[in-house]
Coordinates of C-alpha atoms and ligand atoms in Angstrom, one line a residue:
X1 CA -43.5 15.3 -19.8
X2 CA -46.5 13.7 -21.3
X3 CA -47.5 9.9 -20.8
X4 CA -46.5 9.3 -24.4
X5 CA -42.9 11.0 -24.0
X6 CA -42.6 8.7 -20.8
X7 CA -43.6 5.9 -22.1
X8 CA -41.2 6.4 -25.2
X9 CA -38.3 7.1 -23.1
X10 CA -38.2 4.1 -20.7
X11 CA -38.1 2.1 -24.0
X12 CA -35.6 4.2 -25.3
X13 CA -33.6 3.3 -21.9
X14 CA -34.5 -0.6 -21.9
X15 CA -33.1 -0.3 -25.4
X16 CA -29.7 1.5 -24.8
X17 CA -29.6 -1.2 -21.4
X18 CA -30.2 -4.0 -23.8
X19 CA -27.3 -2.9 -25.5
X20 CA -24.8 -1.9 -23.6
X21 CA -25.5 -5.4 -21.7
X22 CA -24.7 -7.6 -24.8
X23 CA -21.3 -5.6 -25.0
X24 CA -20.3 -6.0 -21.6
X25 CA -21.2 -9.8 -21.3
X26 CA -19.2 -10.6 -24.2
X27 CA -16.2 -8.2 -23.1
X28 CA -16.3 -9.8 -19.9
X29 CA -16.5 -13.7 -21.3
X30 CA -13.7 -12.9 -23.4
X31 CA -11.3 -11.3 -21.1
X32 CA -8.8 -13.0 -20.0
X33 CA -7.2 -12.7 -16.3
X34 CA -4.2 -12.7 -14.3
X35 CA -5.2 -14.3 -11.3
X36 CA -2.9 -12.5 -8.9
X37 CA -2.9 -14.4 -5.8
X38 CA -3.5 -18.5 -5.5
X39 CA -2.2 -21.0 -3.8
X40 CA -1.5 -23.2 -7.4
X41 CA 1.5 -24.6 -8.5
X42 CA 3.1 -26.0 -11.3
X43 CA 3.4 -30.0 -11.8
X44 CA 7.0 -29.9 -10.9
X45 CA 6.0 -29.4 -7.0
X46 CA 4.4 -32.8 -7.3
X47 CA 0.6 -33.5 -6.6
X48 CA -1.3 -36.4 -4.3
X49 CA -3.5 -37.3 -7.4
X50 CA -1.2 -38.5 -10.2
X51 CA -3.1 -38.6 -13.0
X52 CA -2.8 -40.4 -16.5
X53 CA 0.8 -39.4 -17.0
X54 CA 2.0 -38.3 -13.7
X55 CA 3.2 -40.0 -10.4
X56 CA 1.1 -39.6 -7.3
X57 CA 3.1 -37.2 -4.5
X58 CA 1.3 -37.6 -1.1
X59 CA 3.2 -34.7 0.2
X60 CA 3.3 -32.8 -3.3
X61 CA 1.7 -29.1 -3.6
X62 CA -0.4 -28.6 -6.6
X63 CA -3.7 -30.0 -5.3
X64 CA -6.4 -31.4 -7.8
X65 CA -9.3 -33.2 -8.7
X66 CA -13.1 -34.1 -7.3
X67 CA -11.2 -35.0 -3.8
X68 CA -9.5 -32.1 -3.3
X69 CA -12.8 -30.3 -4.6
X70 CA -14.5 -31.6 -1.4
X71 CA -12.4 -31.5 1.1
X72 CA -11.5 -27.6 0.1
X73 CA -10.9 -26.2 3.7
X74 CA -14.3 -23.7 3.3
X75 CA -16.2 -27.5 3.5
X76 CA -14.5 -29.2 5.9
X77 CA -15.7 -25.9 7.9
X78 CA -19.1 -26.7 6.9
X79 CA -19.9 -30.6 7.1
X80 CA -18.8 -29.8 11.3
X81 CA -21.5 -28.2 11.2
X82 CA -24.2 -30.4 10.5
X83 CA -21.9 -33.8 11.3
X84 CA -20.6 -32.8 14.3
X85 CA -17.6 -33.3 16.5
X86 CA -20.1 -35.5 18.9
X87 CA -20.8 -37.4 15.8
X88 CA -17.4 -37.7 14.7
X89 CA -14.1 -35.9 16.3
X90 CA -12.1 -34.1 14.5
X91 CA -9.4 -36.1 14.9
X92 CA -11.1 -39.3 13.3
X93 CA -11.9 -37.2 10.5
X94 CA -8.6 -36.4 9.9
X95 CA -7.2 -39.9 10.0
X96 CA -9.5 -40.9 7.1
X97 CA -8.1 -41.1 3.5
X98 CA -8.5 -38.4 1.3
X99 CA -11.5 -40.1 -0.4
X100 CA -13.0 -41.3 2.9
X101 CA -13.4 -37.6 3.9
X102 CA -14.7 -36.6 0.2
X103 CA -17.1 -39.0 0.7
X104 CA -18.2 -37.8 4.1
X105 CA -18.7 -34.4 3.0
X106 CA -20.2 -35.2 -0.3
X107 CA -22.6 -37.5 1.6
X108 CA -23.5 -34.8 4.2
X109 CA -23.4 -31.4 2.3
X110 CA -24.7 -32.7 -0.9
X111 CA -27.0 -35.6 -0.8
X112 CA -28.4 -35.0 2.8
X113 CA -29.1 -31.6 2.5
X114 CA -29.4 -29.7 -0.8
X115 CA -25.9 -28.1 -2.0
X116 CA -26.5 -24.5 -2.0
X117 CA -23.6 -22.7 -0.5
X118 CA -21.3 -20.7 -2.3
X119 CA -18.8 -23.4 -2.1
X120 CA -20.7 -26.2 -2.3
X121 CA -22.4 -24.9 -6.0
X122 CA -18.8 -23.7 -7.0
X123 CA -17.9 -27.8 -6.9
X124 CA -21.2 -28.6 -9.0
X125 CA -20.5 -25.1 -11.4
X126 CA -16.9 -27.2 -11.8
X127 CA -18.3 -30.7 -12.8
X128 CA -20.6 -29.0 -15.4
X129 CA -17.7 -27.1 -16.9
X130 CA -15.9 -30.4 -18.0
X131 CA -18.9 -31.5 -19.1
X132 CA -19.6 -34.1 -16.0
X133 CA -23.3 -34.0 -15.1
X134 CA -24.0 -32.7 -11.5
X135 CA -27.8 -34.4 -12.0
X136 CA -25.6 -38.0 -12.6
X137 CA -24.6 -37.6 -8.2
X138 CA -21.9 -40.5 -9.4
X139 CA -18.7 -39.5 -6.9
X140 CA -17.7 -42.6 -8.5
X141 CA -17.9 -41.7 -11.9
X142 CA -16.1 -38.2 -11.3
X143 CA -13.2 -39.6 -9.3
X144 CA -12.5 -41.8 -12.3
X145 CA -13.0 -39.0 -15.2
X146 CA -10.1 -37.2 -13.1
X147 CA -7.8 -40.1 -12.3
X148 CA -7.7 -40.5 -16.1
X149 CA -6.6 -36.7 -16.8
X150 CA -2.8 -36.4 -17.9
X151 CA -2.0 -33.3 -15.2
X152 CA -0.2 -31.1 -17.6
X153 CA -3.0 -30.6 -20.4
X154 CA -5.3 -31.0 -17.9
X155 CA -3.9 -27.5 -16.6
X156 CA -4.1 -26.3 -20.0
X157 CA -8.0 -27.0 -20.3
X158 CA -8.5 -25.7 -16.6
X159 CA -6.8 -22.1 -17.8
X160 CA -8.8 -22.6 -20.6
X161 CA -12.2 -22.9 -18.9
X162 CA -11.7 -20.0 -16.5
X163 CA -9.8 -17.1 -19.0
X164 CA -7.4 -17.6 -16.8
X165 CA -3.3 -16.2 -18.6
X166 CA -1.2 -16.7 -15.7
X167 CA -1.8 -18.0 -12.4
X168 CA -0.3 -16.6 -9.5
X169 CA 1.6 -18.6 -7.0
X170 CA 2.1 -17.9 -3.2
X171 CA 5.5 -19.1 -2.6
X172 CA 5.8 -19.6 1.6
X173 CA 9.5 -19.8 2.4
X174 CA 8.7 -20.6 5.8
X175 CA 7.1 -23.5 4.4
X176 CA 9.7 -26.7 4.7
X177 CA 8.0 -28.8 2.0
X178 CA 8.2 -25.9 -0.7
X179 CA 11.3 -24.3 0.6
X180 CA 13.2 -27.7 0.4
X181 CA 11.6 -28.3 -3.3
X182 CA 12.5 -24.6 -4.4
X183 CA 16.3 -25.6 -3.2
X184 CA 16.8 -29.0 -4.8
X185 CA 15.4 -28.4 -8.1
X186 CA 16.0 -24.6 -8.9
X187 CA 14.2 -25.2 -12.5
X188 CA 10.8 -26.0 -10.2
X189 CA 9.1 -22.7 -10.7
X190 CA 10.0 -22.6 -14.7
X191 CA 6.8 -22.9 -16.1
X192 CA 5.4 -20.1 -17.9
X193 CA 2.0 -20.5 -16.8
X194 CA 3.0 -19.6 -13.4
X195 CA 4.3 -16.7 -11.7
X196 CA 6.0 -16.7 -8.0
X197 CA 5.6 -14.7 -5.1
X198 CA 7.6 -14.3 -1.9
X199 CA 5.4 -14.8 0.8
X200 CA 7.2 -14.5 4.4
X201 CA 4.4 -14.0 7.3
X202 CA 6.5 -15.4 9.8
X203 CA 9.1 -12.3 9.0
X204 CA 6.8 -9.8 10.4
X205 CA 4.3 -11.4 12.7
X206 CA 6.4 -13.6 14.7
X207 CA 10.3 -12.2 14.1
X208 CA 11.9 -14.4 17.2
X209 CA 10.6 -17.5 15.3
X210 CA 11.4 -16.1 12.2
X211 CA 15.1 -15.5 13.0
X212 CA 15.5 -18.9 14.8
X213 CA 15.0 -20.2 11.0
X214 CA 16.6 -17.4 9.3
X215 CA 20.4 -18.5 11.8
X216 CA 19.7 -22.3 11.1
X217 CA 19.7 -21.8 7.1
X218 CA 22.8 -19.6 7.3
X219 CA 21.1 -15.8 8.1
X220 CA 22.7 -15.3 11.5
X221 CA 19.6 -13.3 13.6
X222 CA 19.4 -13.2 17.0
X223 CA 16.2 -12.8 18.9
X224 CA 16.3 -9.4 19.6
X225 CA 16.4 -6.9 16.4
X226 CA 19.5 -5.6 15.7
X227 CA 21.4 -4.5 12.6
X228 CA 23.0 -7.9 12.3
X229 CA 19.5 -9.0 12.2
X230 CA 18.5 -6.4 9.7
X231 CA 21.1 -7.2 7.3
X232 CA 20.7 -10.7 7.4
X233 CA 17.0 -10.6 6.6
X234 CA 17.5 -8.2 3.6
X235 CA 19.8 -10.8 2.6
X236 CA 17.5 -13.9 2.8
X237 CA 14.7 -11.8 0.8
X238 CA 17.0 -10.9 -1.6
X239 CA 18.3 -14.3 -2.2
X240 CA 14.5 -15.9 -2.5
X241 CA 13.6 -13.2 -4.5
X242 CA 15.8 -14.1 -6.9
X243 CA 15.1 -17.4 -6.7
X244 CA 11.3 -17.9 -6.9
X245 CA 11.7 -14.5 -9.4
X246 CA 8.9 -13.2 -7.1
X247 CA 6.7 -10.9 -8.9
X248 CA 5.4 -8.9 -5.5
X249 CA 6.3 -9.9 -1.4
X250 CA 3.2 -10.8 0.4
X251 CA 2.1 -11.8 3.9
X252 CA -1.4 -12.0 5.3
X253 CA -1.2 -10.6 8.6
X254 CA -3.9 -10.2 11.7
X255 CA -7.0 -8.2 12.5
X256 CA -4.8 -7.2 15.4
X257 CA -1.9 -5.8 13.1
X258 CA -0.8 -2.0 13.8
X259 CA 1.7 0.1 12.4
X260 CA 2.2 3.5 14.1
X261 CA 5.6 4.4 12.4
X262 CA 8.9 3.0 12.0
X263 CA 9.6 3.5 15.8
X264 CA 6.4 2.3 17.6
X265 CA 8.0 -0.4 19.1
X266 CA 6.9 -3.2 17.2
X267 CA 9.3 -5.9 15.5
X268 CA 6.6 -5.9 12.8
X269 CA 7.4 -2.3 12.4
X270 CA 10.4 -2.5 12.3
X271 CA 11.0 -5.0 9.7
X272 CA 8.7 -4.0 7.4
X273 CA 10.4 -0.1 7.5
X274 CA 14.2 -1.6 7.7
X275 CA 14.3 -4.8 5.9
X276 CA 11.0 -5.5 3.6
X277 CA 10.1 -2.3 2.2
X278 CA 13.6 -1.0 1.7
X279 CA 14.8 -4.5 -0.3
X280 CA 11.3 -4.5 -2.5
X281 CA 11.7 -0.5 -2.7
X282 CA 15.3 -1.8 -4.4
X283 CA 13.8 -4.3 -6.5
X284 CA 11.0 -2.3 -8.1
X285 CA 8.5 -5.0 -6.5
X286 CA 5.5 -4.4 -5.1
X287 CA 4.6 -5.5 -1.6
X288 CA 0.7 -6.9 -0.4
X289 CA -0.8 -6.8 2.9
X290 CA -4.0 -9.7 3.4
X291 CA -5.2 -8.2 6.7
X292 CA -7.8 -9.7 9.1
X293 CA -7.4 -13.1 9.0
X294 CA -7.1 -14.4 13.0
X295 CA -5.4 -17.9 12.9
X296 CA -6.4 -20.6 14.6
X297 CA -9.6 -19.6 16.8
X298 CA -10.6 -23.3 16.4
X299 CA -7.6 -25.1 15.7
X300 CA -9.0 -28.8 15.1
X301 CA -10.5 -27.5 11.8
X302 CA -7.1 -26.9 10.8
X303 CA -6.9 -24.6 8.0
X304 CA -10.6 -24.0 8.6
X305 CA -10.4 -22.9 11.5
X306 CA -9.6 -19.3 11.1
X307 CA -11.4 -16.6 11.9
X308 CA -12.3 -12.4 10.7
X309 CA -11.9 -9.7 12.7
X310 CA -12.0 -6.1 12.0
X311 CA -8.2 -4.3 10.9
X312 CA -7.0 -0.7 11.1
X313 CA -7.1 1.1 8.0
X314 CA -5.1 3.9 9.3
X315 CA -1.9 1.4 9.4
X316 CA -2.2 0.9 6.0
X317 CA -2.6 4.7 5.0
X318 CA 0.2 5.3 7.3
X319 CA 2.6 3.0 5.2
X320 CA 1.5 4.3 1.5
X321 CA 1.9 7.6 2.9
X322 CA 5.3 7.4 4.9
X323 CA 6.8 5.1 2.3
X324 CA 5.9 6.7 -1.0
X325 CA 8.8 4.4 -2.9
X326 CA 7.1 1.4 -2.2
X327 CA 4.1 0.2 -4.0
X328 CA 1.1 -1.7 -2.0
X329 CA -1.5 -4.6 -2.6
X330 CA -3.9 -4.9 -0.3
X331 CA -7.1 -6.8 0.8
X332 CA -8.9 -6.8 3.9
X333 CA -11.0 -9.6 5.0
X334 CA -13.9 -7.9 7.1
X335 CA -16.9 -6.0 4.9
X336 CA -16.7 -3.5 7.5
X337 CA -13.3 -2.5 6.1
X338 CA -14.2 -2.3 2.8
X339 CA -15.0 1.5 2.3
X340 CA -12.8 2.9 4.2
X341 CA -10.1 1.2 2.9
X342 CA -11.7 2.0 -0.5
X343 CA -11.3 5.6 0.5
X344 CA -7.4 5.0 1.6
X345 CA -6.4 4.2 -2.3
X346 CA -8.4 7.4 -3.0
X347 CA -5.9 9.2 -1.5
X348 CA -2.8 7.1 -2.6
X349 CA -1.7 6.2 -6.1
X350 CA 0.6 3.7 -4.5
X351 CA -2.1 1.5 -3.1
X352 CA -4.0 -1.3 -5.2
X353 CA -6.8 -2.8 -3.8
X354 CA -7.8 -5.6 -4.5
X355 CA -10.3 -9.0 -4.4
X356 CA -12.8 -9.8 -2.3
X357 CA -11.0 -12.5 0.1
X358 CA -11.8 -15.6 1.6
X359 CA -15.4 -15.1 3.7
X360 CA -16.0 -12.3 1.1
X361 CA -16.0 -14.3 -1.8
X362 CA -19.7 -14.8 -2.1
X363 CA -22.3 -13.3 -4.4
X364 CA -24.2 -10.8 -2.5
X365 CA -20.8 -9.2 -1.1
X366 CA -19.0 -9.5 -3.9
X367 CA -21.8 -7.5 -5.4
X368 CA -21.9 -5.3 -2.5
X369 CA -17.7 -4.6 -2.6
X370 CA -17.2 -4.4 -6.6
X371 CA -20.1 -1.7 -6.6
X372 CA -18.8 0.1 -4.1
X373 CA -15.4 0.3 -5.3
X374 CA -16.5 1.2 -9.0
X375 CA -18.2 4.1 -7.3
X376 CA -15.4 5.5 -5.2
X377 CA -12.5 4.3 -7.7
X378 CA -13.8 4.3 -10.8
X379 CA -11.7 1.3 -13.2
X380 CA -8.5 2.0 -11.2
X381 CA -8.9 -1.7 -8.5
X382 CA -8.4 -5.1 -8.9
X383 CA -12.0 -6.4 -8.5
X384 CA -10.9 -10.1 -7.6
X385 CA -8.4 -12.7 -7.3
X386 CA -9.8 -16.5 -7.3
X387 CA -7.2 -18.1 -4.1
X388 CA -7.9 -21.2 -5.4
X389 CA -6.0 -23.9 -3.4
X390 CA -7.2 -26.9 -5.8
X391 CA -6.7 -26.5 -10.0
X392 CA -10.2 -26.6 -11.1
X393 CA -11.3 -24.4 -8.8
X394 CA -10.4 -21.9 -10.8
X395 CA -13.4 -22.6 -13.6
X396 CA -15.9 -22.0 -10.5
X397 CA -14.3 -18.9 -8.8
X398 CA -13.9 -17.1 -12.3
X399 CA -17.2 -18.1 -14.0
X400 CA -19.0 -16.7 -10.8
X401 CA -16.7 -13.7 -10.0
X402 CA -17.1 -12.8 -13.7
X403 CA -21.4 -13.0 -13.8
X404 CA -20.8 -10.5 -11.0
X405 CA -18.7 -8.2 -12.4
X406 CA -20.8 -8.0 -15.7
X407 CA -23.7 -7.6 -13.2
X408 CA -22.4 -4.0 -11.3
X409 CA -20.9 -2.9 -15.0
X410 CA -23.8 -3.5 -17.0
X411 CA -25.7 -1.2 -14.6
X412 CA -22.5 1.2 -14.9
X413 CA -22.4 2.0 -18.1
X414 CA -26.7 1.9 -18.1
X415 CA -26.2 4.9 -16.4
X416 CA -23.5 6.5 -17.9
X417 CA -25.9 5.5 -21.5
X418 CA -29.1 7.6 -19.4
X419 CA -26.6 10.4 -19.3
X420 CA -26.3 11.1 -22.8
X421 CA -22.9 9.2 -22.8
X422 CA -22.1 6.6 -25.5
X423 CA -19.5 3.7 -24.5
X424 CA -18.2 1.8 -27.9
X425 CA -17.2 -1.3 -27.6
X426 CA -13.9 -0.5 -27.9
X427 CA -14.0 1.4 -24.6
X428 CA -16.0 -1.3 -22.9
X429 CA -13.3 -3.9 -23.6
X430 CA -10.8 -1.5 -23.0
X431 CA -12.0 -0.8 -19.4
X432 CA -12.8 -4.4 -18.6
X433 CA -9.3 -5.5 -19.9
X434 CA -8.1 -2.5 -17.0
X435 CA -9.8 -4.4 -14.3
X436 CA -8.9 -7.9 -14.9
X437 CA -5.6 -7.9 -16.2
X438 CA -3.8 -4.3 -16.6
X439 CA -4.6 -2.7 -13.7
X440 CA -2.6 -5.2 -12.1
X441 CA 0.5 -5.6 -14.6
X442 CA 0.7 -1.6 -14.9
X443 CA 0.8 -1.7 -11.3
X444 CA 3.5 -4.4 -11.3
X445 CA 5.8 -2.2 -13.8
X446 CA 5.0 1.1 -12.4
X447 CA 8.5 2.5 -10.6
X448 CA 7.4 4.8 -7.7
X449 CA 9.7 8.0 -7.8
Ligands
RAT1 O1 -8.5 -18.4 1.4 C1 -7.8 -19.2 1.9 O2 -7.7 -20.3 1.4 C2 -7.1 -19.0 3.2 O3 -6.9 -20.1 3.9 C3 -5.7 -18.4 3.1 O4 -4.9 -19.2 2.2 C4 -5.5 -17.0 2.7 O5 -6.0 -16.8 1.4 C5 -4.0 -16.7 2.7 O6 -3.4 -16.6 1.6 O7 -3.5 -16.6 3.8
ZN2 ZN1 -4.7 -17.1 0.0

């Protein structure tokens, strides 16, 4: 090829690149999602900050607001770091108020030092979206702006902000607080901008514990499993099922988590092959496995404290495979799972994976993951899920998740466009529609034979 014809054709490419970029931007921006896993709940579960129309529950669940932003569990994690336990003990730091501690961290992670972590920016990425200034630094100001929000249309702007359709609850009925609202008011979930999900770790981590609660809320189960046990279990998920109208059963379960067939030995395995898969087999439900999380390994952080640690792949293919009536979710939290668990849904229609959890949801694995997956799976994955655990947060895990996704796509379909291949724009919003919202809903109405 002459200079000339080179020369000609890398414009030719910059061109098509140019293109395709514009229409994948704006089918991406105007997607909307269905953030399948949270930890978000309607107003009628009550929330610390009231707001302009609502009264303040210390002990309620829908967390919100510029405190909450701060004292997210991923920063509490961080200001021990550079204000440490010497400095101030943990326990000090948990007997201040909510805003003491806000202040603490917004002092130490953001004015001491400049913001620049992934969760620190997703806080600033937040205030901008409402149209607060992050140049302003006015903790002050911002506290007020969301004091004087009235919660429920303040959930509509938040949805509104992040293209977020339907938010996603995580419904623990181990939980006392939520389990006790779920039974007095049986309305509380009945707001069509959320949807429920069963989650029940204690059930297959920890089943002695698990059936010590089960016998006191009227599921006899005795320590050891036996049938009485089994039946009473399928019972309780039944009845919660139906209660919370769970879309999917979930539990998040340990790097240490093995299942070597029905009859390895395990409680765990035998509860998920006797009780949980056979009652969500029934139901039509999907079941999701969050794997690698080790609880705990510094307990006075609290829910910071946790820790990753490298899963076993093989379980997981071992349950898709021996349980081809059941459908799976699943996530890993270690990067060194990623591909082969990537590979797994390869081989198994009945396995979605999906997000990029927890310690993975940063840019440069998040980038690393979604390309990965686009090139072992094609369209057919559920690139993220936000976990948000405080409203707004949903703004700065969407916004960034989204600039990412664009990011590995545009360069998708630039080389599919080098190919000879021409995407409309039809296909291009057809595709990206598949990844943040259909893949998942197809997956929830899909019956396995
Ligand atoms: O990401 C988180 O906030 C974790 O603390 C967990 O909630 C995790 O996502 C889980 O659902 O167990
Ligand atoms: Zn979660």
């Amino acid at each position: 090829m002459s200079t000339v014809q080179k020369v000609r054709r890398s414009k030719v490419r910059l061109e098509e690149r140019e293109a395709v970029e514009t229409l994948v931007r704006d089918a991406v921006a105007d997607q909307s999602v269905w953030d399948l896993h949270t930890h978000l709940y309607p107003p009628a579960f009550g929330s610390p900050l009231g707001g302009a129309k609502h009264s303040a529950d210390p002990r309620g669940l829908l967390l919100w607001g510029i405190d909450e932003l701060l004292t997210y569990h991923y920063l509490v994690a961080e200001v021990f770091r550079v204000a440490t336990p010497s400095e101030l003990p943990y326990a000090d730091f948990w007997r201040m108020t909510k805003s003491e501690q806000a202040d603490h961290i917004w002092r130490h992670l953001f004015l001491e030092r400049s913001p620049i972590s992934e969760s620190c920016r997703g806080v600033l990425t937040t205030l901008q979206a409402f149209g607060l200034d992050p140049a302003d630094r006015d903790l002050k100001g911002y506290r007020k702006w969301f004091a004087q929000q009235p919660l429920d249309e303040h959930i509509d702007r938040v949805m509104e902000l992040a293209g977020v359709n339907r938010i996603t609850m995580t419904n623990a009925v181990f939980d006392d607080n939520e389990r006790q609202r779920w039974l007095e008011d049986e309305k509380v979930g009945a707001d069509p901008r959320f949807a429920g999900v069963l989650r029940f770790d204690p059930l297959v981590r920890d089943w002695p514990a698990a059936a010590a609660k089960l016998s006191e809320w009227g599921y006899p189960a005795g320590e050891r499993l036996d049938q009485s046990g089994v039946d009473s279990a399928k019972r309780f998920l039944g009845d919660w099922i139906d209660r919370v109208d769970a879309l999917y059963g979930a539990v998040s379960l340990p790097p240490g988590f093995r299942y070597e067939g029905a009859d390895d030995g395990r409680d765990g395995s035998r509860v998920l092959s006797e009780v949980v898969l056979p009652v969500l087999a029934e139901r039509g439900l999907p079941f999701a496995m969050m794997i690698g999380s080790e609880l705990r390994v510094n307990p006075e952080l609290r829910d910071a404290g946790d820790m990753v640690g490298q899963s076993d792949v093989s379980s997981v293919v071992r349950l898709a495979r021996d349980f081809p009536g059941n459908r799976f979710l699943c996530t890993m939290l270690a990067r060194e799972n990623q591909h082969a668990l990537a590979v797994a849904a390869r081989k198994f229609g009945n396995l979605m994976v999906f997000g990029c959890w927890w310690f993975l949801n940063n840019p440069s694995l998040v980038d690393e993951i979604t390309r990965m997956r686009v090139e072992l799976l094609g369209l057919s994955f559920v690139p993220q899920h936000s976990d948000a655990r405080v409203l707004e947060q949903l703004v700065y895990k969407w916004r960034h998740s989204r600039e990412l996704i664009a990011d590995v796509l545009v360069d998708k379909y630039a080389d599919l466009a080098a190919t000879g291949w021409r995407t409309t724009e039809g296909e291009v919003r057809r595709d990206v529609g598949l990844l943040l919202e259909k893949n998942f809903t197809n997956f929830l109405s899909r019956r396995e034979s």
